[in-house]
Coordinates of C-alpha atoms in Angstrom, one line a residue:
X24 CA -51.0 -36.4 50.9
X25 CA -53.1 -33.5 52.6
X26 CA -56.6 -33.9 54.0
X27 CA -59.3 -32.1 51.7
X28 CA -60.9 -29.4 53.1
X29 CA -64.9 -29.3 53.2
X30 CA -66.8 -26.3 52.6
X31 CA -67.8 -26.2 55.6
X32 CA -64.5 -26.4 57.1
X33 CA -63.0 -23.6 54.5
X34 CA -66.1 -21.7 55.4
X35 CA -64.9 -22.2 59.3
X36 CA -61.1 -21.2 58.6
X37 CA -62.6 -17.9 57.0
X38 CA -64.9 -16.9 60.3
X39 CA -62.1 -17.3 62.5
X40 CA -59.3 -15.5 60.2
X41 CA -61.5 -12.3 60.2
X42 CA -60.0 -9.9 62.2
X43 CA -62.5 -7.3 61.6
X44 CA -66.5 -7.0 60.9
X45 CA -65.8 -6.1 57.0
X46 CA -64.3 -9.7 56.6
X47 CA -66.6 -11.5 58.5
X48 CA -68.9 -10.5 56.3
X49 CA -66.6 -11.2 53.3
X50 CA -66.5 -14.6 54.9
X51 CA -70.1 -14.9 55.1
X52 CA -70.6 -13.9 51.3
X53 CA -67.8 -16.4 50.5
X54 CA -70.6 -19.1 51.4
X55 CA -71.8 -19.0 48.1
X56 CA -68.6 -19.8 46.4
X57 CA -67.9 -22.5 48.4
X58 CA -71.5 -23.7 47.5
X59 CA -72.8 -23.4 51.2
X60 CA -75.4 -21.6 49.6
X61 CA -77.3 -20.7 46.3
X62 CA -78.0 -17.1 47.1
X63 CA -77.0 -15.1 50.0
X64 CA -78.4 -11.6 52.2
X65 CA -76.6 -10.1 55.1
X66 CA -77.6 -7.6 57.5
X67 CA -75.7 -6.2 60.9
X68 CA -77.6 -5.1 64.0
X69 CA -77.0 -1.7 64.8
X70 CA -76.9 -1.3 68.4
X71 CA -77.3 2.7 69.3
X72 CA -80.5 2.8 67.2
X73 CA -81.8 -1.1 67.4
X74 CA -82.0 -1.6 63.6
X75 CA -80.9 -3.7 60.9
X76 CA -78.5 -2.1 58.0
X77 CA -77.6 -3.6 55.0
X78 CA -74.3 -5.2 54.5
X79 CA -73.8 -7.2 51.5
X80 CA -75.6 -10.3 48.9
X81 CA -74.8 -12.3 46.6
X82 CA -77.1 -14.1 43.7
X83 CA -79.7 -12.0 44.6
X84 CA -81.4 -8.9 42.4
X85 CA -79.8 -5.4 43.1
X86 CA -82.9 -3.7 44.5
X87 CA -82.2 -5.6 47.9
X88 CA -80.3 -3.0 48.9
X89 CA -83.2 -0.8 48.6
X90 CA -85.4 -2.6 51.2
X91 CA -85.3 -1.7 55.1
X92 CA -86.6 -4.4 57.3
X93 CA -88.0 -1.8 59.3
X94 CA -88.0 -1.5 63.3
X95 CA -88.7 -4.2 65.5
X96 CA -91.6 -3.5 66.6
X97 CA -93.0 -3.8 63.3
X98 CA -92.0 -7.6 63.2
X99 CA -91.0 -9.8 59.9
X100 CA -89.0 -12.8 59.2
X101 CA -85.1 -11.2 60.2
X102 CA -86.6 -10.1 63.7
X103 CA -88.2 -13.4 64.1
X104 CA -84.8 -15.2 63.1
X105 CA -82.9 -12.9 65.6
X106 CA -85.3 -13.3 68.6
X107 CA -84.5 -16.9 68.3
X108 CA -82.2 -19.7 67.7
X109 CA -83.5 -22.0 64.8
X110 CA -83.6 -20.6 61.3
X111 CA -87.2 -18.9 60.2
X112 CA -88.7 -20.3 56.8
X113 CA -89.3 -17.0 54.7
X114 CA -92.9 -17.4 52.1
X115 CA -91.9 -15.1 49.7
X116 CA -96.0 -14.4 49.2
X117 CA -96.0 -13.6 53.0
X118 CA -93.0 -10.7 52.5
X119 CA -93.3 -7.2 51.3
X120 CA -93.1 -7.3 47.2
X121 CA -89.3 -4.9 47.9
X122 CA -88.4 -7.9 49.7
X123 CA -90.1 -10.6 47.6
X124 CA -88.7 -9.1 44.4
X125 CA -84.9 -9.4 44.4
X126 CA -85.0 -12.4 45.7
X127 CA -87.2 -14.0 43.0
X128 CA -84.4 -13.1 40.6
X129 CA -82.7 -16.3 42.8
X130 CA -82.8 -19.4 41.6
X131 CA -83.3 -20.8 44.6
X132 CA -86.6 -22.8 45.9
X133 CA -85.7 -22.6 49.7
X134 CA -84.9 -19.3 51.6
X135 CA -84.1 -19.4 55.5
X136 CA -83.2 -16.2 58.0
X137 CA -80.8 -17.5 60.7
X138 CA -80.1 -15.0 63.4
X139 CA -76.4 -14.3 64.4
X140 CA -75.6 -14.2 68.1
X141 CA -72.9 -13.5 70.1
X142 CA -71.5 -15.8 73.4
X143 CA -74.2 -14.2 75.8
X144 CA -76.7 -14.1 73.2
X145 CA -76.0 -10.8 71.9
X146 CA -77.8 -9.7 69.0
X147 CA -75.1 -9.4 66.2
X148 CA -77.4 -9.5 62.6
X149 CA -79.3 -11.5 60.4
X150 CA -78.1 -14.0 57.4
X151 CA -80.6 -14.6 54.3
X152 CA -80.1 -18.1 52.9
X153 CA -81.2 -19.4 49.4
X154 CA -80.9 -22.8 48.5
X155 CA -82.0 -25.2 45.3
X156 CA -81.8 -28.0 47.2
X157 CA -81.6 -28.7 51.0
X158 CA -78.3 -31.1 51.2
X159 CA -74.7 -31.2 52.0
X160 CA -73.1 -29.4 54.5
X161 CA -75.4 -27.2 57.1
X162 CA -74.5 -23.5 57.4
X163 CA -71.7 -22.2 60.1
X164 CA -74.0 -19.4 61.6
X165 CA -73.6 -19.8 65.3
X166 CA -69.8 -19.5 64.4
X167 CA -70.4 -17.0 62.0
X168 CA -72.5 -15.0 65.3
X169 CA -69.6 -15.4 67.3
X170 CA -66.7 -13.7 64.8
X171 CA -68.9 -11.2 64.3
X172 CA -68.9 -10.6 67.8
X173 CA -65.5 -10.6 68.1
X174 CA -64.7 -8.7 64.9
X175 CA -67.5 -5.7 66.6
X176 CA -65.4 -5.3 69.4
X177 CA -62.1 -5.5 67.5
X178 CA -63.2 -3.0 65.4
X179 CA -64.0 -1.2 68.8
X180 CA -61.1 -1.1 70.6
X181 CA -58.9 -0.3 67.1
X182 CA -61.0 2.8 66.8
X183 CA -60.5 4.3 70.8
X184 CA -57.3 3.1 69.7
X185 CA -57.6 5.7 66.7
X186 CA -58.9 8.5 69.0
X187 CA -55.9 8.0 71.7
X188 CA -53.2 8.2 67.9
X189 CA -55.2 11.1 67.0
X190 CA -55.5 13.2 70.4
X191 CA -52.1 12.5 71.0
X192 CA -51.3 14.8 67.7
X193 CA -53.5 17.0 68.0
X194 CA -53.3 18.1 71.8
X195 CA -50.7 20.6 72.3
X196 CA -49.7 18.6 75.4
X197 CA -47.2 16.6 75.7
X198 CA -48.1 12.6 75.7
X199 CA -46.3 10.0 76.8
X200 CA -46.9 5.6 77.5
X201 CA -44.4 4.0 79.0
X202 CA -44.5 0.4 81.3
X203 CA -42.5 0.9 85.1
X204 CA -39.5 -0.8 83.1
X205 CA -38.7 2.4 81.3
X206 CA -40.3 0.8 77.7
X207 CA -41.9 3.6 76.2
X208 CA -45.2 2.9 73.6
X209 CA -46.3 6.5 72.9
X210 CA -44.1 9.9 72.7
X211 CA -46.0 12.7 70.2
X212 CA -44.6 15.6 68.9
X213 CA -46.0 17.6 71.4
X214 CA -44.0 16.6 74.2
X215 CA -40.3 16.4 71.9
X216 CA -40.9 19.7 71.1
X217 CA -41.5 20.5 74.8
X218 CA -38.2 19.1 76.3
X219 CA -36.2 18.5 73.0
X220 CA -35.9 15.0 73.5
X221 CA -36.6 12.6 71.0
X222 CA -37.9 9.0 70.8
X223 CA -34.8 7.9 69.9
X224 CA -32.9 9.3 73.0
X225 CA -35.8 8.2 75.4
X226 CA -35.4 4.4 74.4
X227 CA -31.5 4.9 74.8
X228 CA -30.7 7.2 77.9
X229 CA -34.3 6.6 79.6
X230 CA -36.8 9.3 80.2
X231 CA -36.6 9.7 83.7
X232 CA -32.6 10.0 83.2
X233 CA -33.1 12.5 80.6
X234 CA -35.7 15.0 82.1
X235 CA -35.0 14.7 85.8
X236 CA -30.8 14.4 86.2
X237 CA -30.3 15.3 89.7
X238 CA -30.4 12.1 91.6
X239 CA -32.5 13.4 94.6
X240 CA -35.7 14.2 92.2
X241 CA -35.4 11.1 90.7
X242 CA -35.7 9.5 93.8
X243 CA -38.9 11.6 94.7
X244 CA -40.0 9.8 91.3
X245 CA -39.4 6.7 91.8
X246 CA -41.5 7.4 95.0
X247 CA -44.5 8.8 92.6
X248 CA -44.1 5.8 90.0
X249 CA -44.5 3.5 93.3
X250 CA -47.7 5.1 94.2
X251 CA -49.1 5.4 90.9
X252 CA -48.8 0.9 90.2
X253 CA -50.4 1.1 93.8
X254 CA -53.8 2.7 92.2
X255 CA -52.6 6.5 93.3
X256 CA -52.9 9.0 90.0
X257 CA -51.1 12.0 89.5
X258 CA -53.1 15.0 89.1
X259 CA -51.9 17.6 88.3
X260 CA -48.6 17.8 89.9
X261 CA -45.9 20.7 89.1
X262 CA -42.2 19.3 88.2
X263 CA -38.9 21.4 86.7
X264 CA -37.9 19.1 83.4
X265 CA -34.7 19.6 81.9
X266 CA -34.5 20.2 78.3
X267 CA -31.9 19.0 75.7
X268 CA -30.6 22.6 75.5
X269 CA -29.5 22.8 78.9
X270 CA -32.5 24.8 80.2
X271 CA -35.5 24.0 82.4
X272 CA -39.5 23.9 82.2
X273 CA -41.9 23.7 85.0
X274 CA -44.7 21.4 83.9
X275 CA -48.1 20.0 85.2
X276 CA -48.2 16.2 85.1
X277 CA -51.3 14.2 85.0
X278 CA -50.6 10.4 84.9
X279 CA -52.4 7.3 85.5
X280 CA -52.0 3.3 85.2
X281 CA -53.2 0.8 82.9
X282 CA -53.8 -2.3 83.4
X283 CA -53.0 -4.8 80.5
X284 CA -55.9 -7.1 79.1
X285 CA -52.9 -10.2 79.3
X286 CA -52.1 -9.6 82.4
X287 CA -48.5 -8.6 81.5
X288 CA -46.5 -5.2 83.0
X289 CA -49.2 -2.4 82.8
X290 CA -48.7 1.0 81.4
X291 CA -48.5 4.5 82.5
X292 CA -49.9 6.9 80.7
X293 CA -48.7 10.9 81.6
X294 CA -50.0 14.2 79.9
X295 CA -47.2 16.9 80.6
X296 CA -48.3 20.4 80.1
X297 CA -45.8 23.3 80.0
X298 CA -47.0 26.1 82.9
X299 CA -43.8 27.8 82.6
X300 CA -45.8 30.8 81.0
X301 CA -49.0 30.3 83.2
X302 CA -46.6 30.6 86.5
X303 CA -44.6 33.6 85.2
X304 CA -48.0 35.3 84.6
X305 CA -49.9 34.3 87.5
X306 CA -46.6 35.7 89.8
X307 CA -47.1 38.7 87.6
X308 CA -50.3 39.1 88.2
X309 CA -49.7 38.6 92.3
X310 CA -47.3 40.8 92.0
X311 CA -49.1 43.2 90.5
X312 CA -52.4 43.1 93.0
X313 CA -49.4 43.5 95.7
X314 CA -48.2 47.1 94.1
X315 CA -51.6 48.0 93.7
X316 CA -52.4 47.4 97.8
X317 CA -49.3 48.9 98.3
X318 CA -50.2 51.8 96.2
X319 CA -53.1 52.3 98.2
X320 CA -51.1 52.4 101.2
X321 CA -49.0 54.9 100.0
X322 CA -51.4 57.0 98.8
X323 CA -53.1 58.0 102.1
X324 CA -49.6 57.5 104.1
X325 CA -48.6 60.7 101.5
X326 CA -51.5 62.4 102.0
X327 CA -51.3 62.4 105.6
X328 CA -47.6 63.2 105.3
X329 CA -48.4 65.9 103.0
X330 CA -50.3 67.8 105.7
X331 CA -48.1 67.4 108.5
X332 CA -45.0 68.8 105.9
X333 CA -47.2 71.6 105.2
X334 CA -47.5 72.6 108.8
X335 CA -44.0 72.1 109.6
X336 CA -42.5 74.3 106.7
X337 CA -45.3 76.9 107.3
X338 CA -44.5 77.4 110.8
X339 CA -40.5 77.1 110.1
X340 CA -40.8 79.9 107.4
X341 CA -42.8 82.2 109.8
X342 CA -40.3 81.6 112.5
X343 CA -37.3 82.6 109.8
X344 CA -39.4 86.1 109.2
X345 CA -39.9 86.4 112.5
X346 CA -36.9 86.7 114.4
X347 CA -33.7 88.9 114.1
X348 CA -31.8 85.4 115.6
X349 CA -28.9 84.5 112.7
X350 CA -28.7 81.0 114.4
X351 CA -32.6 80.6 114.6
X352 CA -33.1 81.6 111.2
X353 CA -30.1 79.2 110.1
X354 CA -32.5 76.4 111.9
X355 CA -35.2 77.0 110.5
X356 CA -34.2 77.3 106.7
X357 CA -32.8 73.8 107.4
X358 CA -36.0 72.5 108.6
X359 CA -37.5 74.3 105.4
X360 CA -35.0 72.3 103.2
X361 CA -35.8 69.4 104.9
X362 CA -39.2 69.6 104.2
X363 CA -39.1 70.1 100.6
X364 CA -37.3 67.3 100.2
X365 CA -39.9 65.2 102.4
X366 CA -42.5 67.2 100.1
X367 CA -40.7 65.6 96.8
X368 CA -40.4 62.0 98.6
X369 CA -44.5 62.4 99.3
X370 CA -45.0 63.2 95.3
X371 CA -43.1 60.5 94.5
X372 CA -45.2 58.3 96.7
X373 CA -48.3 59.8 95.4
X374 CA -47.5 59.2 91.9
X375 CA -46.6 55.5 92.3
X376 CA -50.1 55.1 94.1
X377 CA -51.7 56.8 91.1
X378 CA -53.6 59.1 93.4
X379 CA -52.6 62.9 91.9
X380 CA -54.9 64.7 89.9
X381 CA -54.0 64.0 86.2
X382 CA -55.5 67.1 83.9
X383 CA -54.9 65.3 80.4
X384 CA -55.2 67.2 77.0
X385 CA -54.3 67.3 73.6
X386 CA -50.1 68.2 73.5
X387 CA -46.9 67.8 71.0
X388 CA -44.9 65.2 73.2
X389 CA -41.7 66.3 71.0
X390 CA -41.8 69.8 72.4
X391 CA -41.6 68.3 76.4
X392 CA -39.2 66.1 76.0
X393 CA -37.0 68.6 74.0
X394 CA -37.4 71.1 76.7
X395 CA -37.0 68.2 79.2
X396 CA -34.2 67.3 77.7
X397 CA -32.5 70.4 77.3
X398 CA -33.0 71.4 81.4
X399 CA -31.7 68.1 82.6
X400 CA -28.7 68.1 79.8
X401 CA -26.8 71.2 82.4
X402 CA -27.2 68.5 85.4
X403 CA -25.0 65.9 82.7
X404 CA -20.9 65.7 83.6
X405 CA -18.8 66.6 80.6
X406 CA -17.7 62.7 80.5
X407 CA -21.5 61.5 79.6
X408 CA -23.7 63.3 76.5
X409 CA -27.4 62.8 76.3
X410 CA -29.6 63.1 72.7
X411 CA -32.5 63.7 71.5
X412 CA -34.5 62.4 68.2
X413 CA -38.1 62.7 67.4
X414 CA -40.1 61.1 64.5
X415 CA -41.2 64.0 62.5
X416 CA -45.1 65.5 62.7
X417 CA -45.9 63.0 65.2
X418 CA -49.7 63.3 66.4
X419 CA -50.3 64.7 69.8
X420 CA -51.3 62.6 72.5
X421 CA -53.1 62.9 76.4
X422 CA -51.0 63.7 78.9
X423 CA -50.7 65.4 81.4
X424 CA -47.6 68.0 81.2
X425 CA -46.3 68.1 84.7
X426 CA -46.3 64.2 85.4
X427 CA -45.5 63.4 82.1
X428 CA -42.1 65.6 82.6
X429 CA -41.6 64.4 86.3
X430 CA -41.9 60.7 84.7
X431 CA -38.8 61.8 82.2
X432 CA -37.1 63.7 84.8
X433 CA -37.1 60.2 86.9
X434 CA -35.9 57.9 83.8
X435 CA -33.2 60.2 82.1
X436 CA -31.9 60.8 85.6
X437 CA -31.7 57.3 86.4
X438 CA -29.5 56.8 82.7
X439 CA -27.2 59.7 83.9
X440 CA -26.0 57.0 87.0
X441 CA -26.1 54.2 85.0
X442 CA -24.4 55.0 81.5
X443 CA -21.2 55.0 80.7
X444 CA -20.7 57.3 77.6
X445 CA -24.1 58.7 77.0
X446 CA -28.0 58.6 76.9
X447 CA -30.4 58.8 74.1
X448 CA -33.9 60.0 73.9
X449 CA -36.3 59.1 71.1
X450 CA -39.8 59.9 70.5
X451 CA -41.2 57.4 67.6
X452 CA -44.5 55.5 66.7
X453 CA -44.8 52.2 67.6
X454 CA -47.2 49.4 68.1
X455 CA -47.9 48.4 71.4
X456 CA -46.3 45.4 72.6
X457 CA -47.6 42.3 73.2
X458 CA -46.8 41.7 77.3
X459 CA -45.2 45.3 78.2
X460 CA -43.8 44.6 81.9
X461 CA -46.6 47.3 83.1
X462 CA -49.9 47.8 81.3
X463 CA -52.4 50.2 82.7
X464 CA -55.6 48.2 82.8
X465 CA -57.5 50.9 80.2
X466 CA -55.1 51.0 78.3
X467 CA -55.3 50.2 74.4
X468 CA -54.8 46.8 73.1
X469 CA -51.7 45.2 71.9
X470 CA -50.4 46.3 68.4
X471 CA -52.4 49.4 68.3
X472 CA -50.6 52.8 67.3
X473 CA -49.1 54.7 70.1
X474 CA -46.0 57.0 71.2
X475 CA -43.2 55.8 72.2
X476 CA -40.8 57.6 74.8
X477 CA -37.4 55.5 74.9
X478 CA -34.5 56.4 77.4
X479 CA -31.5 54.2 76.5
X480 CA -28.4 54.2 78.5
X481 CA -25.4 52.5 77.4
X482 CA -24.1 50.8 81.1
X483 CA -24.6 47.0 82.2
X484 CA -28.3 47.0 81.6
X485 CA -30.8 45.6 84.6
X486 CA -30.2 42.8 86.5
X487 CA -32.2 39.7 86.8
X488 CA -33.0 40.4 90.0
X489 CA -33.8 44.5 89.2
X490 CA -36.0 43.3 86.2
X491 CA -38.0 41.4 88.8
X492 CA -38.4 44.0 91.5
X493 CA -38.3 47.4 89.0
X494 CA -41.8 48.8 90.3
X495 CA -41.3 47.5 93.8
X496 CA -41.2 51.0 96.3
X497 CA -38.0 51.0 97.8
X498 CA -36.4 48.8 95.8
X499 CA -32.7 50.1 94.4
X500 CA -30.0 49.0 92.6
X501 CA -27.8 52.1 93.5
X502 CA -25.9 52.8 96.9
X503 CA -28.2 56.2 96.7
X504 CA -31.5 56.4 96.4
X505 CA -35.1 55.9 97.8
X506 CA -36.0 53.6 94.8
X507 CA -39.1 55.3 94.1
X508 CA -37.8 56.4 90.5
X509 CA -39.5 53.9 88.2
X510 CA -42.7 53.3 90.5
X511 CA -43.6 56.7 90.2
X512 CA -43.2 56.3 86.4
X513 CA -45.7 53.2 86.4
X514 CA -48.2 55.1 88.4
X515 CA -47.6 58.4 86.5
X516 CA -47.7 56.0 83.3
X517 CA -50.9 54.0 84.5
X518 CA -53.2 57.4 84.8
X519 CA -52.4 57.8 81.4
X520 CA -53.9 54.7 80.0
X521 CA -50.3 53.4 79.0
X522 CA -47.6 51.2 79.2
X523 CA -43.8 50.1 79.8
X524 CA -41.5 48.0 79.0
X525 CA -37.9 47.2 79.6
X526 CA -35.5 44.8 78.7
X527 CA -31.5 45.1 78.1
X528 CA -29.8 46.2 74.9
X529 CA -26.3 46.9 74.7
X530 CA -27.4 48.9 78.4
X531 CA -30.7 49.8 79.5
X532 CA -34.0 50.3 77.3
X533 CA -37.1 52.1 78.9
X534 CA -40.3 52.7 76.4
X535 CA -42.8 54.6 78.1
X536 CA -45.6 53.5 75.2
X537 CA -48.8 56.8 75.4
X538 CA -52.0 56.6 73.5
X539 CA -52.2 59.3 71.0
X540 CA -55.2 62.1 71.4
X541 CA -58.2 62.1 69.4
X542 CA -58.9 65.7 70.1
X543 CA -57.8 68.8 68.3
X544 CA -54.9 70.6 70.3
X545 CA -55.9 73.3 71.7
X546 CA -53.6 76.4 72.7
X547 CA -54.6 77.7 76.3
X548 CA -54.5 81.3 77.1
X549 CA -52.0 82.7 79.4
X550 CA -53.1 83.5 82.5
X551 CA -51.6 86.3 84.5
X552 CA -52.3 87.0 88.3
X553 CA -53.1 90.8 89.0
X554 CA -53.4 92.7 92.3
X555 CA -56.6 94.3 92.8
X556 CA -58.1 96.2 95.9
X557 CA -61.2 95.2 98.1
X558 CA -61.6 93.1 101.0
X559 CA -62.7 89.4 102.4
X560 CA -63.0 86.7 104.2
X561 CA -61.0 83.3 103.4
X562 CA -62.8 79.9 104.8
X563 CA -60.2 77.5 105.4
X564 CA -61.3 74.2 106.4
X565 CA -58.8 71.5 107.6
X566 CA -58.7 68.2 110.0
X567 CA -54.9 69.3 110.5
X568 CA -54.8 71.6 113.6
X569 CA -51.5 72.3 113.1
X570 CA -52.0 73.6 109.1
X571 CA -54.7 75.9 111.0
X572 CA -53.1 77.0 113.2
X573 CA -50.1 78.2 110.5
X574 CA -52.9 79.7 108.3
X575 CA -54.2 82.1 110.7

């Protein structure tokens, strides 16, 4: 035959069932029905802003709700109670009528304020008690003070717990809680869609099996993992992860351990970032600052070189008109030839460093690249055909004629020893893409309207290795050539507040991408040189005493 529970027993059992502050005080309110109490008030200390908010009553009139005990400072009965341990009496003449009032409506003689305290005396609330008659069983509050204690801090920790559940959804980075056995807690979306494993195959292969399968990093893991239950945290620390599909990501990993409250096998928590973008573009950008030094250099080597070709072919060319020797002569048109073709070697240099004069106006890019088209089409072999198509009344754009044409010139010539069959030309409007491999840094931003000069060859396309290295000065894929082609194109490409890009199609795809012109075009006048008669004085004014010395 069971034992009969008292009320005060049943009202126990309820106190330490709660899990959570909303049933402790559904346990508290339960007091009544189990005829603890007549009538009932309960209010919770709210720690952040030291007051007292309403929680629930029973047997009481409605308006309670309305009434706020006010700060502490201001005193009353439920601070009394609170700042000690025996209950406080309560004269309802003594309280404010908006107390008073509601709890006239009880039919209860007696009413008593017990304050609810945790172990170390923390303030937890307040309890309003109403009672007929004083008799039976005393109220549970110190037990009550102590599940509410508990049930706060439950409630707590369930709600970081939230936060970490949320976060761990809403970060784009990869999140991940595993013990040093391999059991894994937490794996969000975030970090499946990173390496393409899922949950699934974590728990059944292992993580460390999955993502690091050469047997050397996992050792260098292992290592880490050691280090990390020894108090060391990862921050921050670049690894290559292998994918599901077979490929790899490099990815900053920031991991640290955590202890649990029972003392069992602790967890480690990791945040995996991808950085496979971030490295690409920060080895771009170093790359980039690289050219640009390099540029420099090449700029004032070219226009040193420049002067001392100058003096050379001047003083070659007199000696040719000066002397009646055949052999002589023959000499000196080689060093003239020579020359010249040190002369286009120093243009080439200049335009990669982006240091010749660009004259920009208003001009139909369809008529120079037809009429570039049409010179270089006589240097073509029979066994290769080069075309040309143009979007129809395109709008003109800045350039600069003679660089623009020098830029073609480089490009098409470079499709001639690369195709197999043939190269196309085509001049079309399109948007500017969103990470050309060169952008000019004044250049217009991504997706707006420009012109687009495409050279497509139809051989093997780049290389890995040539996409990599494409505006690198002296940097070839041929047997011949100085591999200055395509860096004078960027720097030709760069004064003109444009772009390129290139990638691989069925052969190689150039776009040379030029803003179009705001201006009117304009047609120039011709001008024509005349002879006329008179005489003076030329000033000629030079740190080259060799070019002087030609001159005079």
């Amino acid at each position: 035959m069971p034992l009969s529970r008292t009320p005060y027993a049943a009202a126990l059992e309820r106190l330490v069932a709660a899990g959570g502050v909303q049933e402790v005080v559904q346990a508290v309110m339960a007091w009544r029905e189990l005829g603890l109490v007549d009538a009932i008030g309960l209010w919770l200390h709210h720690a952040p802003t030291d007051g007292l908010t309403f929680a629930d009553a029973r047997g009481v009139g409605t308006q309670l709700v309305n009434w706020r005990p006010g700060h502490r400072d201001a005193g009353g009965p439920l601070w009394e109670a609170m700042a000690g341990t025996e209950p406080v009496a309560i004269d309802l003449s003594m309280v404010p009528l908006a107390l008073a009032a509601p709890l006239r409506v009880a039919d209860s003689a007696a009413w008593f304020a017990h304050g609810l305290h945790g172990p170390g005396g923390q303030i937890g609330g307040v309890v309003l008690c109403g009672h007929r008659v004083w008799e039976g069983d005393r109220v549970p509050c110190d037990a009550a003070g102590l599940a509410l204690h508990r049930a706060k801090e439950a409630d707590h920790h369930r709600w970081r717990s939230g936060w970490f559940d949320a976060l761990a959804e809403l970060t784009h980075d990869g999140v991940i809680m595993a013990t040093p056995d391999g059991e894994v807690h937490a794996y969000n979306d975030a970090l499946q869609g990173l390496t393409g494993w899922t949950l699934e195959d974590i728990r059944a292969h292992g993580w460390t099996n999955l993502v690091y399968p050469d047997p050397k990093v996992r050792a260098d893991l292992q290592r880490a993992i050691a280090a990390l239950v020894l108090g060391k945290a990862s921050k921050g620390t670049v690894r290559t992860m292998a994918r599901k599909d077979g490929t790899e990501v490099r990815a900053s990993v920031w991991s640290r351990l955590l202890p649990h409250p029972a003392g069992t096998a602790p967890g480690m928590l990791g945040v995996i970032r991808d950085v496979t973008a971030e490295r690409s573009v920060a080895l771009q950008r170093s790359r980039e600052e690289s050219l640009s030094k390099l540029g420099r250099l090449a700029g004032g080597v070219a226009h040193e070189f420049n002067n001392l070709l100058a003096a050379i072919m001047g003083h070659a060319e007199l000696i040719e008109i000066t002397t009646d020797d055949e052999k002589l002569q023959s000499r000196a048109r080689t060093i003239v030839s020579s020359t010249r073709r040190g002369a286009t070697l120093s243009k080439q240099l200049l335009a990669f460093s982006g240091s010749t004069m660009s004259q920009t106006q208003p001009m139909r890019a369809d008529d120079l690249v037809r009429e570039t088209v049409d010179l270089l089409r006589i240097a073509f072999p029979r066994t290769l055909a080069l075309s040309f198509d143009a979007e129809p009344d395109l709008t003109p754009v800045e350039a600069d004629a003679p660089q623009l044409q020098q830029a073609l010139t480089n490009l098409i010539t470079n499709g001639r020893d690369a195709a197999s069959e043939k190269v196309h030309v085509q001049l079309s409007t399109a948007p500017m893409p969103e990470a050309p491999k060169f952008r000019a840094v004044d250049a217009p931003a991504a997706g707006s309207p420009m012109c687009r000069i495409r050279v497509h060859d139809d051989g093997d396309g780049f290389s890995p290795t040539a996409l990599a290295h494409l505006f690198e000065p002296f940097f070839s894929s041929k047997s011949r050539g100085h591999g200055l082609g395509l860096p004078a194109v960027r720097g030709i490409i760069g004064t003109h507040q444009g772009a390129v890009h290139v990638h691989n199609d069925n052969g190689a795809v150039i776009d040379l991408f030029l803003p179009f012109s705001s201006r009117p075009e304009l047609a120039l006048p011709r001008l024509a040189a005349h002879r006329s008669g008179g005489t003076g004085t030329v000033w000629l004014i030079d740190d080259e005493p060799a070019l002087l010395e030609f001159a005079r």
